[in-house]
Amino acid sequence: MKPFYLTTAIDYVNGAPHLGHAYEKVLTDVIARFRRLRGDRVFFLTGVDEHGQKVQQAAQQRGIPPQQYVDETGADFRALLPLLNISNDDFIRTTEDRHKRVVTRLLQQLFDKGDIYLAKYSGFYSTRQEQFLQEKDRQPDGTWPEIYGEVTEITETNYFFKLKQYQAWLVEFLTTHENFIFPRFRQKQVLEFLKEPLNDLCISRPRERLAWGIPLPFDPQYVTYVWFDALVNYYSVVAETGQWPADIHVIGKDILVPPHAVYWPIMLHALGLEVPKSLLVHGWWSVNGVKMSKSTGNFIEPAEYTTEFGTDALRYFLIREMNVGQDSDFTRAQFLVRYNSELANNLGNLVNRTLNMTTRFAAGVIPAAGPAEAPEQELQALWTTTRDEVIPLCEGFQFHAALERTFAFVTATNAYIEKRAPWKLGKSTTAADQALLRTSLATMAEALRLAAALISPVMPTTTEKINAVLGHTPVGWPDELAWGARLTGRKVAEALVLFPRPLPADKAPAKS
Ligand code: MSP
């Protein structure tokens, strides 16, 4: 059986990775972990996009060869993965032979098929976006939008890919595959874009202008346009393993139209290859309403937060705060609100109470529960609805809502503890109170175990730590998610500090 294959976009390495890059990896990782827990075999690919003009320029500015430049900056992107506890199965660099070989082969195939032709072209070129612009890209006052940077008029002979002749096929494909793009409104945007006739795609850059790329096999005076090179990464890694097509490409909204929704499906279709099963398009993290990016310099480095609060706290915040597909603003204040009230005071508190009371009132051994009375029955019923809602929410990428439900269950468990007040029961010597004490200790431990299981795709280390202090070895889903008496007789640890109080502002690491 083909594994469930999912990818992130591959990052440009001309700068340091920021929270936007981190988010995409965490989101994809959550999906990968969720799938594995459900028993799927998963193949998760991420990597870096190392060719193109941006890299060539950045290397020139530093006065070093581009290969050395990408070797150095790429290391920061690779270091991001362990920092965020990303469970990728492979990592692709577009300068690797295994990739260049496939790009070369596919280009030759399209050329032989007659889908690539040479033509003289004159037009406006944006270096920043590495693309030719159309008249319609101009602003009403005739200037070019800021995102294009410097725009120059050039006349060049180049190779073109016959995109236009596949436009009708693409429209038909999108119309008959309604769930190709998530969220759905993005698919409508693509169809809107396709109402205008497509231009054929310029897929070459003359060597004298851009040397840092994959040479065209049929004309080495040219290198391959960076998007044609980059998109192929998804296929090159699995070209010989029979694992194509990808099930999900996770990407940001800026690279949907035209690269992933137009060029990529058409390239694959022209090559007689299957198109990916779906595109999952997330929004942008901004700071004070401005998109976080290298070029504006308003970016937050993930390490700033993982060092101070831990990897899982950052993963939690990114997934809890952003509704996949929409945009979110990142503020330290909002991070602290969630860290304190949801992680430290809610989940952290449940862990503390469970360990502490089991140690004090049951010599550290989780007792067997007696018959469930109303409060236990209510909590168990809430568990069942929580679990039965959270799984479909995760399947539909509504992870923020899944976490919200899961944490509502944690809140309810804390409320259950308040109601049973084991600290009072512990002082009583009646047999009835002692029985109730045992039931309440067993119930809170079981509820904690279950909540920990459900957060595991988002906070895998936290789940592991909780399982460890409960003396519990997890089994696969769905069994792990069934309320039972799995913990009876387990010896618990005395304490676990999961989410320590944040440092006061004057002791916190300096903000960039
Ligand atoms: N190299 C191309 C992608 C090629 S994929 C075949 C590229 N690289 S990038 O470094 O600019 O962006 C990589 C990913 O990070 C994109 O999906 C992009 O949307 C995402 N993000 C970059 N900044 C972002 C935010 N501020 N917020 C969320 N994600 C954003 O594009």
Short mmCIF file of C-alpha atoms and ligand atoms in Angstrom, two decimals, residues 9-12 18 20-21 23-24 49 227 230-231 233-234 250-255 260 282-286 291-294, ligand 1:
data_model
loop_
_atom_site.label_atom_id
_atom_site.label_comp_id
_atom_site.label_asym_id
_atom_site.label_seq_id
_atom_site.Cartn_x
_atom_site.Cartn_y
_atom_site.Cartn_z
CA ALA A 9 6.62 24.01 0.45
CA ILE A 10 10.39 24.08 0.16
CA ASP A 11 11.81 27.28 1.63
CA TYR A 12 14.03 29.77 -0.10
CA HIS A 18 10.98 32.67 10.72
CA GLY A 20 5.82 31.60 9.09
CA HIS A 21 8.15 28.83 7.91
CA TYR A 23 4.11 27.22 11.22
CA GLU A 24 3.91 25.39 7.92
CA ASP A 49 14.63 25.61 -2.64
CA TRP A 227 9.43 27.40 -10.15
CA ALA A 230 11.19 23.78 -7.34
CA LEU A 231 7.79 22.20 -7.93
CA ASN A 233 10.92 18.36 -5.81
CA TYR A 234 7.68 16.74 -4.70
CA VAL A 250 0.72 22.09 2.41
CA ILE A 251 1.45 25.62 1.15
CA GLY A 252 0.88 29.28 2.00
CA LYS A 253 -1.69 31.34 0.15
CA ASP A 254 0.97 33.37 -1.68
CA ILE A 255 2.12 30.38 -3.71
CA HIS A 260 0.66 25.18 -7.27
CA HIS A 282 -2.80 28.21 4.99
CA GLY A 283 -2.84 31.94 5.67
CA TRP A 284 -0.13 34.26 6.89
CA TRP A 285 1.26 35.14 10.27
CA SER A 286 1.57 38.85 10.60
CA LYS A 291 2.92 39.87 6.86
CA MET A 292 5.94 38.44 8.61
CA SER A 293 8.75 38.20 6.08
CA LYS A 294 12.46 38.36 5.53
N1 MSP B 1 10.51 28.41 -2.46
C1 MSP B 1 9.15 28.77 -2.60
C2 MSP B 1 8.23 27.56 -2.50
C3 MSP B 1 8.51 26.47 -3.48
S1 MSP B 1 7.46 25.11 -3.22
C4 MSP B 1 7.72 24.11 -4.51
C5 MSP B 1 8.78 29.77 -1.49
N2 MSP B 1 9.60 29.81 -0.42
S2 MSP B 1 9.39 30.78 0.84
O1 MSP B 1 10.51 30.54 1.70
O2 MSP B 1 9.16 32.12 0.42
O3 MSP B 1 8.08 30.30 1.54
C6 MSP B 1 7.95 28.97 2.00
C7 MSP B 1 6.59 28.76 2.65
O4 MSP B 1 6.51 29.57 3.82
C8 MSP B 1 5.43 29.18 1.73
O5 MSP B 1 4.38 28.21 1.77
C9 MSP B 1 4.97 30.48 2.34
O6 MSP B 1 3.59 30.73 2.17
C10 MSP B 1 5.29 30.25 3.82
N3 MSP B 1 5.38 31.51 4.52
C11 MSP B 1 6.32 32.49 4.34
N4 MSP B 1 5.97 33.56 5.13
C12 MSP B 1 4.82 33.28 5.80
C13 MSP B 1 4.10 33.91 6.83
N5 MSP B 1 4.38 35.10 7.27
N6 MSP B 1 3.09 33.20 7.41
C14 MSP B 1 2.83 31.90 7.07
N7 MSP B 1 3.49 31.28 6.11
C15 MSP B 1 4.31 32.03 5.27
O7 MSP B 1 7.75 30.40 -1.60
#
